[in-house]
mmCIF file of C-alpha atoms and ligand atoms in Angstrom:
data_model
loop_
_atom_site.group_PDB
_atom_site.id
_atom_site.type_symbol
_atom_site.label_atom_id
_atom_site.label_comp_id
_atom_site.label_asym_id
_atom_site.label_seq_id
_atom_site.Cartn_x
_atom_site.Cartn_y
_atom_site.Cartn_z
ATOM 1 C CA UNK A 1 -1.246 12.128 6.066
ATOM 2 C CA UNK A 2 -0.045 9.692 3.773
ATOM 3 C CA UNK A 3 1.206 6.057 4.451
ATOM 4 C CA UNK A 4 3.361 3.706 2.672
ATOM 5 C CA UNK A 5 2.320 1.322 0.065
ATOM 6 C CA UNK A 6 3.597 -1.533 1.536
ATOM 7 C CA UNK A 7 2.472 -0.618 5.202
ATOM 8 C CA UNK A 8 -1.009 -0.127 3.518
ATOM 9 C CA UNK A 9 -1.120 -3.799 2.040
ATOM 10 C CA UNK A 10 0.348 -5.626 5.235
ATOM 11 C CA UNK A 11 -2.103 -4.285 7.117
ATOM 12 C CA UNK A 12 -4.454 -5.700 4.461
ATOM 13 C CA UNK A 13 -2.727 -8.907 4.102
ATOM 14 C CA UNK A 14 -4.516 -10.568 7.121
ATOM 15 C CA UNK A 15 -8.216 -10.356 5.581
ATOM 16 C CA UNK A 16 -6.872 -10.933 2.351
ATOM 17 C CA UNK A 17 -8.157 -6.947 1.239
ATOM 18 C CA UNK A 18 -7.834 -6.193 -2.198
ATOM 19 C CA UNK A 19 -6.407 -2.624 -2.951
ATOM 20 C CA UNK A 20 -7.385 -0.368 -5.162
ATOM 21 C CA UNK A 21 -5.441 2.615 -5.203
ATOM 22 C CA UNK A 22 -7.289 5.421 -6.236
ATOM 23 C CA UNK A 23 -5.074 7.918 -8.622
ATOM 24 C CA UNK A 24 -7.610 10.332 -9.660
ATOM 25 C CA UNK A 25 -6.841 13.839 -10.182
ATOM 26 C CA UNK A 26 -2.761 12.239 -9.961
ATOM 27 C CA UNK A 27 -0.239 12.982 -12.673
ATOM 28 C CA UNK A 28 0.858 9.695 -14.684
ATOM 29 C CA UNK A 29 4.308 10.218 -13.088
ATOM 30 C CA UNK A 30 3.083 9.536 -9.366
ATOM 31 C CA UNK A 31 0.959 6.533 -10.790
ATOM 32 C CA UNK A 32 4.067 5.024 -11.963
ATOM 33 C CA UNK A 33 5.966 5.240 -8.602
ATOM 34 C CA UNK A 34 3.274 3.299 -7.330
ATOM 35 C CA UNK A 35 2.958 1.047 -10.336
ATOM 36 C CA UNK A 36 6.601 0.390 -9.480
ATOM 37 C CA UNK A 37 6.016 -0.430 -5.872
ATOM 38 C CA UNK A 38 4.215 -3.644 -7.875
ATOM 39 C CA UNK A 39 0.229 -2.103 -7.388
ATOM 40 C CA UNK A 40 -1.483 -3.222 -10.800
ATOM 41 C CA UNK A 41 -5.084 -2.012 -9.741
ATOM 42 C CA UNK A 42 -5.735 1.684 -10.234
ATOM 43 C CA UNK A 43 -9.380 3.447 -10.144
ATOM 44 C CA UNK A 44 -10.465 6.615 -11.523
ATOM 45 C CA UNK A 45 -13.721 8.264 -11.172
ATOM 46 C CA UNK A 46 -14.085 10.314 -14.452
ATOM 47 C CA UNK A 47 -14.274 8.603 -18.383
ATOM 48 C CA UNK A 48 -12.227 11.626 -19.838
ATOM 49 C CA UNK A 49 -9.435 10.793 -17.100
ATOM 50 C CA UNK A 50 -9.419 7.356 -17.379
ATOM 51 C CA UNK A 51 -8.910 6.996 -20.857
ATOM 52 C CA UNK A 52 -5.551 8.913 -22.085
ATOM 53 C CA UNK A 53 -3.795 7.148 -18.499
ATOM 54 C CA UNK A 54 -4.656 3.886 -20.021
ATOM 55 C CA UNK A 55 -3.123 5.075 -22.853
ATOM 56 C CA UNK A 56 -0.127 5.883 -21.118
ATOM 57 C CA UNK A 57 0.233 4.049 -18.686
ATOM 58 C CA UNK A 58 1.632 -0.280 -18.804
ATOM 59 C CA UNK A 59 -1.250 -2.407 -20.401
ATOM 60 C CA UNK A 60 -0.977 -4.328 -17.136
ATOM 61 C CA UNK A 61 -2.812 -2.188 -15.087
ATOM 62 C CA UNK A 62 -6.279 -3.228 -14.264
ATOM 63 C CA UNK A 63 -8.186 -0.221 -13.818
ATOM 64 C CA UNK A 64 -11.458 0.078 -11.988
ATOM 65 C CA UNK A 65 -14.065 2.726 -13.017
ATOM 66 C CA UNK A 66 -15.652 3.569 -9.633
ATOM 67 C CA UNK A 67 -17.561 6.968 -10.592
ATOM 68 C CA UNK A 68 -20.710 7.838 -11.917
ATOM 69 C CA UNK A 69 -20.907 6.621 -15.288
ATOM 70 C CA UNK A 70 -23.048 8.155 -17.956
ATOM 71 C CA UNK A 71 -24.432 6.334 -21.123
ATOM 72 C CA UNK A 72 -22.843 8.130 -24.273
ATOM 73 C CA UNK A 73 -19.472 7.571 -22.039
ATOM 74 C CA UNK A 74 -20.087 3.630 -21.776
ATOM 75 C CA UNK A 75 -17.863 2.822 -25.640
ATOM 76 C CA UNK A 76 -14.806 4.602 -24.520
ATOM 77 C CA UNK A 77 -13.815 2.473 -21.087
ATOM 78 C CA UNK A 78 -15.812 -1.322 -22.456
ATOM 79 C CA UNK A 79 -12.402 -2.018 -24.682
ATOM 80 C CA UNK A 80 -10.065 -2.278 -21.565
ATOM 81 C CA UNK A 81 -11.965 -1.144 -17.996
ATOM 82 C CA UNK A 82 -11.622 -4.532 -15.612
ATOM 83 C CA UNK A 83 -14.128 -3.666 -13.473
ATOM 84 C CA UNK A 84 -16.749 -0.948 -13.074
ATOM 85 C CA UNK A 85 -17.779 -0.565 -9.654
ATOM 86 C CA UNK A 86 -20.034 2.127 -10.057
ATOM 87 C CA UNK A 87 -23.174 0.637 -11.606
ATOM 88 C CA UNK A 88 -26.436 3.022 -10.254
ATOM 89 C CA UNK A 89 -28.620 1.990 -12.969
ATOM 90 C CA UNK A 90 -30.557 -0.440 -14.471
ATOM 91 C CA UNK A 91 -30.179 1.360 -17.208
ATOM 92 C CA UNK A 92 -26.862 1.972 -17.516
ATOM 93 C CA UNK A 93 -26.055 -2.358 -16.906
ATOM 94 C CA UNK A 94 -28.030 -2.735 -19.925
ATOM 95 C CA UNK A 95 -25.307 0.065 -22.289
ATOM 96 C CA UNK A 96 -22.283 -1.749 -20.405
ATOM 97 C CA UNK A 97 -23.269 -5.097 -21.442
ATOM 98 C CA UNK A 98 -24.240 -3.616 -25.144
ATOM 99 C CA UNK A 99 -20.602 -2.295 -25.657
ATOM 100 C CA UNK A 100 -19.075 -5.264 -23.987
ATOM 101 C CA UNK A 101 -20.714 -7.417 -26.405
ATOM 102 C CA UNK A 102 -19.266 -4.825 -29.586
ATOM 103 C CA UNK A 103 -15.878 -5.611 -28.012
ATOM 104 C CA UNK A 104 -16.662 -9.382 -27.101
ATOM 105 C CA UNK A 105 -15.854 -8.653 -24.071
ATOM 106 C CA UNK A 106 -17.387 -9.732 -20.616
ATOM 107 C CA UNK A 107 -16.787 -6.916 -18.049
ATOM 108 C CA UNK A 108 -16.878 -7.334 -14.181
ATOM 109 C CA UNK A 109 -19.507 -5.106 -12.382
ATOM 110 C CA UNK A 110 -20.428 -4.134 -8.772
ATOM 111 C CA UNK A 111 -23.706 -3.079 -8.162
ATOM 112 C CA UNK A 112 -23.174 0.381 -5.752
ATOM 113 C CA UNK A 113 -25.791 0.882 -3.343
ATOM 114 C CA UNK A 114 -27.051 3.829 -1.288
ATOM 115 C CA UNK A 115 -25.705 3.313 1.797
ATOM 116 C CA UNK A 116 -25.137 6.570 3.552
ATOM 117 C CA UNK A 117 -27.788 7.353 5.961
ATOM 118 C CA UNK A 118 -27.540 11.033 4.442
ATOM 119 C CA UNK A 119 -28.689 11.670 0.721
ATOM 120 C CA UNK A 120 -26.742 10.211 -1.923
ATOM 121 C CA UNK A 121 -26.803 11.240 -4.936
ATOM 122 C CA UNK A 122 -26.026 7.528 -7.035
ATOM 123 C CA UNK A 123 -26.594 4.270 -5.666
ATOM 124 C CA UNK A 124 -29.388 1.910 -6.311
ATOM 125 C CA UNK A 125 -31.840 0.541 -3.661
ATOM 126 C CA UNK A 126 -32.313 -2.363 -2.196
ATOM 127 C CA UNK A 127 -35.943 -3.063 -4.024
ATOM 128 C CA UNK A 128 -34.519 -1.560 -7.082
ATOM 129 C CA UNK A 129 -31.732 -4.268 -7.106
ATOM 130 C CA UNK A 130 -34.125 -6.834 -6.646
ATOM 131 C CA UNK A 131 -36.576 -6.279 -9.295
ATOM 132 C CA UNK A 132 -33.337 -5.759 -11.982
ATOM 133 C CA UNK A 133 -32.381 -9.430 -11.008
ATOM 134 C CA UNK A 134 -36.310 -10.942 -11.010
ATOM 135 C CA UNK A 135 -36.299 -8.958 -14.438
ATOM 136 C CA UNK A 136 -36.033 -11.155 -17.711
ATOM 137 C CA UNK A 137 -34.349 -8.435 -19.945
ATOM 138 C CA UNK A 138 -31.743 -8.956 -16.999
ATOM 139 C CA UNK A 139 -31.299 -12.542 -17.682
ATOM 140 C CA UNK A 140 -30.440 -11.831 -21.025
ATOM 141 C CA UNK A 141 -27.466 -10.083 -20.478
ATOM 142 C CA UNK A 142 -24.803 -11.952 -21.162
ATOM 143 C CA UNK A 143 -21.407 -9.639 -21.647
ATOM 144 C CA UNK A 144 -21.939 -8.672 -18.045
ATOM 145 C CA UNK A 145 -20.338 -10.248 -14.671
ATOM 146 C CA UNK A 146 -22.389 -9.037 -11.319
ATOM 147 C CA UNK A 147 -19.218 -9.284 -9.109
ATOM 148 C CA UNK A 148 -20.410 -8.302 -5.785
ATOM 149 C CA UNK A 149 -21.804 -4.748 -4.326
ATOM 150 C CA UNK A 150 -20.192 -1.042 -3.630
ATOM 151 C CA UNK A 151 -20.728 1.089 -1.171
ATOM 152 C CA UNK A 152 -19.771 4.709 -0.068
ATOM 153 C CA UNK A 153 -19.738 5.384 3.764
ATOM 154 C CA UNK A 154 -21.114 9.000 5.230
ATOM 155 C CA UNK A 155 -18.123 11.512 5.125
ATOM 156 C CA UNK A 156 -18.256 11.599 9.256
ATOM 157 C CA UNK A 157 -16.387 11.143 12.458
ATOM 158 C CA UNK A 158 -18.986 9.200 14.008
ATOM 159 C CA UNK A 159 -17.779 6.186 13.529
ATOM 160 C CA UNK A 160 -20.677 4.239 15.099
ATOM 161 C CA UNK A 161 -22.661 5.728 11.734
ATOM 162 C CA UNK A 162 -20.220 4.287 9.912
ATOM 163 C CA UNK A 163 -19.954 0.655 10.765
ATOM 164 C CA UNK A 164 -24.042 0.476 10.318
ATOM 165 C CA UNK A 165 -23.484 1.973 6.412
ATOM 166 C CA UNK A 166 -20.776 -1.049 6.137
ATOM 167 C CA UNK A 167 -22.527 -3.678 8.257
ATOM 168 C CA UNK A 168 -25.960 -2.890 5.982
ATOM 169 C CA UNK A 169 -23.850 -3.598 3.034
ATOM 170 C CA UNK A 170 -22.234 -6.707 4.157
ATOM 171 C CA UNK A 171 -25.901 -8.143 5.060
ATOM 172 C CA UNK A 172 -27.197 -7.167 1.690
ATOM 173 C CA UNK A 173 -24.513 -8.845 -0.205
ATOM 174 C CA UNK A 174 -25.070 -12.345 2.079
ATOM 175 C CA UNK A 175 -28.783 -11.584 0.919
ATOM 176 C CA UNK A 176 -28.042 -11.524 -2.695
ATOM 177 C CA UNK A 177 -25.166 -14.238 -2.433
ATOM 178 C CA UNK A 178 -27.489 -16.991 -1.047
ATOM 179 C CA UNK A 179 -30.519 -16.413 -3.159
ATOM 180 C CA UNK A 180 -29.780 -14.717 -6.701
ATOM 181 C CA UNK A 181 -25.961 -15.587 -6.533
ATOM 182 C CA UNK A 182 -26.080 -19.306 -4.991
ATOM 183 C CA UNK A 183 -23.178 -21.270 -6.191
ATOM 184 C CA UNK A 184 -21.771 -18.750 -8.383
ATOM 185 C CA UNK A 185 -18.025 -18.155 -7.533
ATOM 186 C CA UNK A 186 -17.682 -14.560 -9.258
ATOM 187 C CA UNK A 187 -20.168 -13.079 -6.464
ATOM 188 C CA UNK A 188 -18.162 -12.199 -3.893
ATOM 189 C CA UNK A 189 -17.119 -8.830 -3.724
ATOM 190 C CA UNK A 190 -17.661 -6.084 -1.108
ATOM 191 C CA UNK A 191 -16.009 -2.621 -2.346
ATOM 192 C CA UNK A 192 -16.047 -0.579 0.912
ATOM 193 C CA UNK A 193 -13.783 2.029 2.548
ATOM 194 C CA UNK A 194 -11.592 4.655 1.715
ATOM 195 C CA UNK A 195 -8.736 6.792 3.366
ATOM 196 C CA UNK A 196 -10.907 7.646 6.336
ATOM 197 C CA UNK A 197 -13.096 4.741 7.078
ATOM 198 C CA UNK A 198 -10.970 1.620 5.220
ATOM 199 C CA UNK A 199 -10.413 0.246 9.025
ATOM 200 C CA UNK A 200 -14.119 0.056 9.820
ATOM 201 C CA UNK A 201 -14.800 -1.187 6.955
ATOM 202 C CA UNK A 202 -12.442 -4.118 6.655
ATOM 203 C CA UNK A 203 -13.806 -4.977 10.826
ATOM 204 C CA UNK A 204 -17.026 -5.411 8.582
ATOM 205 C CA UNK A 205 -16.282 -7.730 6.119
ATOM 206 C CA UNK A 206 -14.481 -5.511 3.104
ATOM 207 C CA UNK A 207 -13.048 -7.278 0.382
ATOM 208 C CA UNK A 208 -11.567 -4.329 -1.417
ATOM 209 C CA UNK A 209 -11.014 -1.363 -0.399
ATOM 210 C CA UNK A 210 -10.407 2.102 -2.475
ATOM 211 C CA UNK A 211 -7.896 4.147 -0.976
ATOM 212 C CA UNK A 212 -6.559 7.485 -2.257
ATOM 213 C CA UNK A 213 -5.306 10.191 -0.692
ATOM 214 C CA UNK A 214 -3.647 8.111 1.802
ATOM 215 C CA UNK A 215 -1.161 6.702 -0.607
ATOM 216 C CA UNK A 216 -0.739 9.271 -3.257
ATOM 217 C CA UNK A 217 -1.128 12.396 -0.569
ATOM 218 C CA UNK A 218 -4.744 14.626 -0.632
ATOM 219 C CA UNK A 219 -5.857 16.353 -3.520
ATOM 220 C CA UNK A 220 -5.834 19.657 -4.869
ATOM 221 C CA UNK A 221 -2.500 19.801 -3.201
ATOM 222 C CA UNK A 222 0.965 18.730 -4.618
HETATM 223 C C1 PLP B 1 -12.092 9.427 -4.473
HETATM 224 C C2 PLP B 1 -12.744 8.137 -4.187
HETATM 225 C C3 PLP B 1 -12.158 7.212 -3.301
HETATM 226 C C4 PLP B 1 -10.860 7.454 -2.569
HETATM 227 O O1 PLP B 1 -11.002 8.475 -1.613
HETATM 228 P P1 PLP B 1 -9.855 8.799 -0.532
HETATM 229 O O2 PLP B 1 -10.597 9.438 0.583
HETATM 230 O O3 PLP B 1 -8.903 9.721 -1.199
HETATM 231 O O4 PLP B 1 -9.223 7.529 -0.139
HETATM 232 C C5 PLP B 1 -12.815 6.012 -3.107
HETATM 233 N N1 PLP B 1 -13.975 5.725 -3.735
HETATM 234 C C6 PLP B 1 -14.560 6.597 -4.568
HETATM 235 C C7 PLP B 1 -15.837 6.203 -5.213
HETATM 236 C C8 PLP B 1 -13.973 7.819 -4.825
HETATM 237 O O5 PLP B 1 -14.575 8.681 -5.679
#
C-alpha cells in the first residue's frame, strides 16, 4: 500500500510530526518526485548509499543517517549528514564528534535505544546511556548535539506490544529531559514509527516519524 505525500503530512500536521521519508534502496529519480512534492528530509540506512545521493541530489536536502553506523564510515557522512539518528555506541559518539570537529561542524544526534521486547541487535541501554552522560570524556565533546532518543518498535501485529516499546521510550526521554537535558531546547526529539506502527507511535508522543515504504511503495519491488 502506498499513500500520498500530502495525505501522509496532514495527518501529521495535528501533532506537529516531523517526516522523514525514508528512500533507501530508491532510485534518485523517485527521490526527486518526492523532493518535488516540497519533502527536504530524506534518511538512508547505509554510508555507501547515502553518499553518491547527496551528491546527486539538491544540497537542500537534509538527510538523516538512521542505520547502524560503523567507525572507519564516520569521515564520509560528518561533511553534510544533519542528523544521525542511529547512535548505539559510546564509542561511536566519541568518532562522530572527532570528524565533526575536522569539518567544524556540530552534528545533531539521537541516541537509539533497545526498545523491542525481542532481541535487537543495536540500541544502547538504559544504564548504558546513563553512565555515557555521568562520564567526563562525555562532557568534553563538544562537535556533538544529543537531540533526543530513537527507537525501533517489534515488527508485530500485536499492537498492545507495540505501544509499551513506544510508551517506554517516551518515559525515558522525559527521564533524560528533566535531569541531564534540563533547560536545554535542542533535547526534544522522539524518532519513533514507521510504515506499520507510525499511528501508535504518534498516540505516544512521536515527534518524527520515519516512514518508507508507505510513500515510495515496498522494497525489492518496483
Ligand atoms: C527502513 C527503515 C525505516 C522505514 O521503514 P518502512 O517500514 O519502510 O516505513 C524506518 N527506520 C529505520 C531505522 C529503517 O531502517
Amino acid at each position: 500500500m502506498m499513500i500520498p505525500l500530502q495525505d501522509i503530512l496532514k495527518e501529521l500536521h495535528p501533532t506537529h510530526t516531523q517526516l522523514v521519508a525514508v528512500s533507501k534502496t530508491k532510485p534518485i529519480e523517485q527521490i526527486l518526485e518526492i523532493y518535488q512534492q516540497g519533502q527536504r528530509v530524506f534518511g538512508e540506512n547505509i554510508v555507501q548509499e547515502l553518499v553518491p545521493k547527496y551528491e546527486q541530489l539538491p544540497k537542500d536536502i537534509q538527510w538523516h543517517l538512521i542505520g547502524h553506523l560503523q567507525t572507519n564510515k564516520v569521515k564520509y557522512v560528518a561533511p553534510f549528514v544533519a542528523m544521525i539518528e542511529s547512535v548505539d555506541s559510546f564509542k561511536i559518539l566519541k568518532e562522530i564528534d572527532k570528524q565533526a570537529a575536522k569539518n567544524e561542524r556540530v552534528i545533531d544526534c539521537l541516541l537509539e535505544m533497545k526498545i523491542a521486547e525481542e532481541e535487537s541487535k543495536y540500541g544502547f541501554t538504559r544504564q548504558e546511556v546513563e553512565d555515557m552522560l555521568r562520564a567526563p570524556e562525555f562532557s568534553a565533546l563538544h562537535h556533538i548535539r544529543i537531540c533526543g532518543v530513537m527507537g525501533i518498535g517489534t515488527f508485530t501485529e500485536e499492537e498492545d506490544q507495540t505501544r509499551r516499546e513506544f510508551s517506554g521510550l517516551k518515559q525515558f526521554f522525559d527521564h533524560l529531559k528533566s535531569t541531564y537535558f534540563a533547560g536545554q531546547q535542542h533535547f526534544r526529539e522522539i524518532s519513533m514509527g514507521m510504515s506499520d506502527d507510525y499511528r501508535i507511535a504518534i498516540e505516544q508522543g512521536s515527534t518524527m516519524v520515519r516512514i518508507g515504504s508507505l510513500i515510495f511503495g515496498e522494497r525489492g519491488v518496483q
